[in-house]
Short mmCIF file of N, CA and C in Angstrom, two decimals:
data_model
loop_
_atom_site.label_atom_id
_atom_site.label_comp_id
_atom_site.label_asym_id
_atom_site.label_seq_id
_atom_site.Cartn_x
_atom_site.Cartn_y
_atom_site.Cartn_z
N VAL B 585 9.41 -0.12 12.40
CA VAL B 585 8.23 -0.71 11.55
C VAL B 585 7.53 -1.60 11.09
N ASP B 586 6.28 -2.19 11.68
CA ASP B 586 5.90 -2.98 12.35
C ASP B 586 5.49 -3.39 10.38
N ALA B 587 5.78 -4.47 9.95
CA ALA B 587 5.66 -4.79 8.33
C ALA B 587 4.10 -5.51 8.28
N ALA B 588 4.03 -6.29 8.92
CA ALA B 588 2.77 -7.47 9.20
C ALA B 588 1.86 -6.43 9.33
N GLY B 589 1.74 -5.54 10.19
CA GLY B 589 0.81 -4.44 11.11
C GLY B 589 0.39 -3.58 9.46
N VAL B 590 1.44 -2.99 9.16
CA VAL B 590 1.00 -2.13 8.07
C VAL B 590 0.36 -2.65 6.97
N LYS B 591 0.76 -4.20 6.19
CA LYS B 591 0.58 -4.81 5.03
C LYS B 591 -0.75 -5.06 5.84
N ALA B 592 -1.42 -5.43 6.66
CA ALA B 592 -2.71 -6.09 7.37
C ALA B 592 -3.68 -4.65 7.18
N TYR B 593 -2.92 -3.53 7.72
CA TYR B 593 -3.88 -2.12 7.84
C TYR B 593 -4.18 -1.78 6.25
N LEU B 594 -3.16 -1.77 4.93
CA LEU B 594 -4.09 -1.92 3.74
C LEU B 594 -4.84 -3.12 3.67
N ALA B 595 -4.33 -4.20 3.59
CA ALA B 595 -5.79 -5.32 3.14
C ALA B 595 -6.99 -5.09 3.65
N ALA B 596 -6.84 -4.99 5.25
CA ALA B 596 -7.99 -4.03 5.61
C ALA B 596 -9.25 -2.77 4.86
N ARG B 597 -8.34 -2.07 4.31
CA ARG B 597 -9.13 -1.11 3.54
C ARG B 597 -10.17 -1.02 2.67
N PRO B 598 -11.23 -0.07 3.04
CA PRO B 598 -12.12 -0.58 1.65
C PRO B 598 -11.59 -1.22 -0.14
N GLY B 599 -12.80 -2.02 0.02
CA GLY B 599 -12.36 -2.21 -1.73
C GLY B 599 -10.76 -3.38 -1.89
N VAL B 600 -10.17 -3.44 -0.72
CA VAL B 600 -8.41 -4.36 -1.51
C VAL B 600 -8.54 -5.15 -1.15
N SER B 601 -8.11 -6.39 -2.46
CA SER B 601 -8.29 -7.99 -2.09
C SER B 601 -6.65 -8.00 -2.16
N GLU B 602 -5.82 -7.65 -2.06
CA GLU B 602 -4.43 -7.68 -2.17
C GLU B 602 -4.11 -7.12 -1.75
N VAL B 603 -2.45 -6.98 -1.16
CA VAL B 603 -1.81 -6.34 -1.11
C VAL B 603 -0.31 -6.76 -1.67
N HIS B 604 0.63 -6.15 -2.32
CA HIS B 604 1.87 -7.31 -2.82
C HIS B 604 3.41 -5.87 -3.10
N ASP B 605 4.29 -6.76 -2.95
CA ASP B 605 5.22 -5.52 -3.26
C ASP B 605 5.46 -4.04 -2.70
N LEU B 606 5.21 -4.85 -1.48
CA LEU B 606 5.65 -4.34 -0.41
C LEU B 606 6.88 -3.56 0.03
N HIS B 607 7.40 -2.83 0.52
CA HIS B 607 8.82 -1.78 0.20
C HIS B 607 8.56 -0.70 1.77
N ILE B 608 8.56 -0.79 2.91
CA ILE B 608 9.46 0.16 3.48
C ILE B 608 10.77 0.32 4.34
N TRP B 609 11.07 0.95 4.07
CA TRP B 609 12.47 1.71 4.49
C TRP B 609 12.98 3.14 5.02
N ALA B 610 14.00 3.31 5.64
CA ALA B 610 14.07 4.99 6.99
C ALA B 610 14.36 5.29 5.18
N LEU B 611 14.31 6.70 5.51
CA LEU B 611 14.59 7.76 4.72
C LEU B 611 15.24 8.72 5.36
N SER B 612 14.96 8.24 6.55
CA SER B 612 16.06 9.55 7.90
C SER B 612 15.77 8.70 9.26
N THR B 613 16.23 9.73 10.04
CA THR B 613 16.56 8.53 11.35
C THR B 613 15.22 9.29 12.29
N THR B 614 14.17 9.91 10.97
CA THR B 614 13.11 10.78 11.79
C THR B 614 11.96 10.72 10.73
N GLU B 615 12.02 10.18 9.28
CA GLU B 615 11.46 9.67 8.16
C GLU B 615 11.21 8.23 7.77
N THR B 616 10.17 7.33 7.16
CA THR B 616 9.91 6.39 6.96
C THR B 616 9.43 6.93 5.73
N ALA B 617 9.77 5.97 4.60
CA ALA B 617 8.67 6.25 3.84
C ALA B 617 8.58 4.19 3.40
N LEU B 618 6.99 5.05 2.09
CA LEU B 618 5.99 3.34 2.19
C LEU B 618 6.18 2.87 0.36
N THR B 619 5.53 1.89 -0.36
CA THR B 619 5.73 2.11 -1.62
C THR B 619 5.16 0.24 -1.30
N ALA B 620 3.51 0.67 -2.07
CA ALA B 620 2.79 -1.08 -2.17
C ALA B 620 1.83 -0.31 -3.14
N HIS B 621 2.14 -1.74 -3.59
CA HIS B 621 0.47 -2.70 -5.12
C HIS B 621 -0.55 -2.64 -4.46
N LEU B 622 -1.60 -1.97 -4.24
CA LEU B 622 -3.34 -2.45 -3.53
C LEU B 622 -3.91 -2.74 -4.60
N VAL B 623 -4.75 -4.69 -4.45
CA VAL B 623 -5.61 -4.25 -5.89
C VAL B 623 -6.68 -4.23 -5.50
N ARG B 624 -8.24 -3.53 -6.44
CA ARG B 624 -8.85 -3.00 -5.56
C ARG B 624 -10.19 -3.24 -7.08
N PRO B 625 -9.83 -4.62 -7.24
CA PRO B 625 -11.18 -4.59 -7.87
C PRO B 625 -12.70 -3.85 -8.36
N GLY B 626 -12.71 -3.49 -9.72
CA GLY B 626 -13.25 -2.73 -9.99
C GLY B 626 -13.62 -1.52 -9.09
N ALA B 627 -12.83 -0.93 -9.09
CA ALA B 627 -13.06 0.25 -7.83
C ALA B 627 -12.39 1.76 -9.37
N ALA B 628 -12.89 2.77 -9.02
CA ALA B 628 -12.58 3.52 -9.79
C ALA B 628 -11.24 4.52 -8.73
N LEU B 629 -11.19 4.89 -10.02
CA LEU B 629 -9.16 6.10 -8.84
C LEU B 629 -10.66 6.92 -8.42
N ASP B 630 -9.54 6.95 -7.05
CA ASP B 630 -10.46 7.56 -5.72
C ASP B 630 -9.18 8.12 -4.62
N ASP B 631 -8.96 10.28 -4.69
CA ASP B 631 -8.21 10.47 -5.04
C ASP B 631 -8.55 10.67 -3.16
N ALA B 632 -9.97 10.29 -2.27
CA ALA B 632 -9.84 10.52 -1.91
C ALA B 632 -9.45 9.18 -0.78
N PHE B 633 -9.88 8.09 -1.16
CA PHE B 633 -9.18 7.02 -1.11
C PHE B 633 -7.32 6.87 -0.34
N LEU B 634 -7.19 7.82 -1.02
CA LEU B 634 -5.30 7.25 -1.53
C LEU B 634 -5.02 8.01 -0.09
N MET B 635 -5.74 9.82 -0.38
CA MET B 635 -5.68 11.16 0.72
C MET B 635 -6.09 9.50 2.22
N GLU B 636 -6.81 9.28 2.31
CA GLU B 636 -7.50 8.92 3.61
C GLU B 636 -6.16 7.30 4.00
N THR B 637 -5.36 6.55 3.51
CA THR B 637 -5.24 5.75 3.80
C THR B 637 -3.33 6.08 3.36
N ALA B 638 -3.00 7.06 3.16
CA ALA B 638 -1.20 8.04 3.57
C ALA B 638 -2.21 8.23 4.92
N ALA B 639 -3.05 9.27 5.11
CA ALA B 639 -3.46 9.76 6.76
C ALA B 639 -3.07 8.62 7.43
N GLY B 640 -3.60 7.61 7.59
CA GLY B 640 -4.04 6.23 8.53
C GLY B 640 -2.53 5.88 8.46
N LEU B 641 -1.31 5.49 8.02
CA LEU B 641 -0.54 5.14 7.72
C LEU B 641 0.63 5.77 8.10
N ARG B 642 0.42 7.11 8.02
CA ARG B 642 1.21 8.34 8.73
C ARG B 642 0.85 8.55 10.71
N GLU B 643 -0.89 8.25 10.53
CA GLU B 643 -0.66 8.40 12.16
C GLU B 643 -0.71 7.30 13.10
N THR B 644 -0.80 5.58 12.38
CA THR B 644 -1.04 5.11 13.05
C THR B 644 0.36 4.78 12.78
N PHE B 645 0.93 4.45 11.84
CA PHE B 645 2.78 3.66 11.68
C PHE B 645 3.93 4.86 11.36
N ARG B 646 3.23 5.96 11.84
CA ARG B 646 4.82 7.07 11.75
C ARG B 646 5.37 6.92 10.44
N ILE B 647 4.25 7.01 9.16
CA ILE B 647 5.24 6.91 8.00
C ILE B 647 4.72 8.09 7.57
N GLY B 648 5.42 9.15 6.49
CA GLY B 648 4.91 10.16 6.18
C GLY B 648 5.28 10.64 4.68
N HIS B 649 6.00 9.13 3.87
CA HIS B 649 5.52 8.99 2.92
C HIS B 649 5.79 7.56 2.42
N ALA B 650 3.85 7.76 1.52
CA ALA B 650 3.76 6.55 0.66
C ALA B 650 3.07 6.30 -0.18
N ALA B 651 3.72 5.77 -1.33
CA ALA B 651 3.36 6.00 -2.90
C ALA B 651 2.69 4.56 -3.09
N LEU B 652 1.32 5.41 -3.66
CA LEU B 652 0.44 3.61 -3.27
C LEU B 652 -0.43 3.43 -4.61
N GLN B 653 0.57 1.94 -5.09
CA GLN B 653 -0.01 2.17 -6.78
C GLN B 653 -1.41 0.90 -6.81
N VAL B 654 -2.41 1.60 -7.12
CA VAL B 654 -3.29 0.84 -7.33
C VAL B 654 -3.95 0.35 -8.61
N GLU B 655 -4.26 -1.09 -8.84
CA GLU B 655 -5.07 -1.98 -9.37
C GLU B 655 -5.46 -2.21 -9.45
N THR B 656 -6.73 -2.28 -10.43
CA THR B 656 -7.62 -3.59 -10.95
C THR B 656 -7.41 -5.22 -10.97
N GLY B 657 -6.27 -5.27 -10.80
CA GLY B 657 -6.21 -6.74 -11.00
C GLY B 657 -7.05 -7.27 -12.42
N GLU B 658 -7.06 -7.02 -12.77
CA GLU B 658 -7.55 -7.46 -13.84
C GLU B 658 -6.03 -8.15 -14.98
N LEU B 659 -5.18 -7.79 -15.33
CA LEU B 659 -4.47 -7.94 -15.50
C LEU B 659 -3.05 -8.32 -14.88
N PRO B 660 -2.22 -9.42 -14.48
CA PRO B 660 -1.29 -10.29 -14.29
C PRO B 660 0.14 -8.84 -13.42
N CYS B 661 -0.16 -8.55 -12.12
CA CYS B 661 1.05 -7.23 -12.08
C CYS B 661 3.31 -8.11 -12.16
N ALA B 662 3.00 -7.17 -12.95
CA ALA B 662 5.34 -8.60 -13.14
C ALA B 662 5.42 -8.43 -11.69
N LEU B 663 5.12 -7.77 -10.81
CA LEU B 663 5.45 -7.64 -9.47
C LEU B 663 5.35 -8.52 -7.92
N ALA B 664 3.33 -8.65 -8.61
CA ALA B 664 2.61 -10.26 -7.48
C ALA B 664 3.31 -11.13 -7.11
N PRO B 665 3.60 -11.65 -5.98
CA PRO B 665 4.44 -12.92 -5.99
C PRO B 665 3.52 -13.64 -6.58
N ALA B 666 2.70 -14.24 -7.01
CA ALA B 666 2.98 -14.98 -8.16
C ALA B 666 3.45 -15.27 -8.75
N HIS B 667 3.86 -13.96 -9.60
CA HIS B 667 4.91 -13.92 -10.92
C HIS B 667 5.84 -13.19 -10.56
N VAL B 668 6.76 -13.09 -9.30
CA VAL B 668 8.22 -13.22 -8.71
C VAL B 668 8.27 -14.15 -9.28
N VAL B 669 9.69 -14.07 -9.91
CA VAL B 669 10.50 -15.48 -9.72
C VAL B 669 11.49 -15.29 -8.56
#
């Protein structure tokens, strides 16, 4: 899986200002999983955004299991690059 391409895809989603804590791994020889934190300042909880983003990951990168955490960016995330030791 093209991790840089996945990160670019996520960063280009509407309202996303930052992508961090991105992990991609194989669950099996045919199934791939992903977790990521997406910062969307001022965005409300949006199930359609999550469903469309997961569908795009599935169609474009063949990632069938995506767990996405959406943050507002109002508080620092311990897993954001500036905060990771």
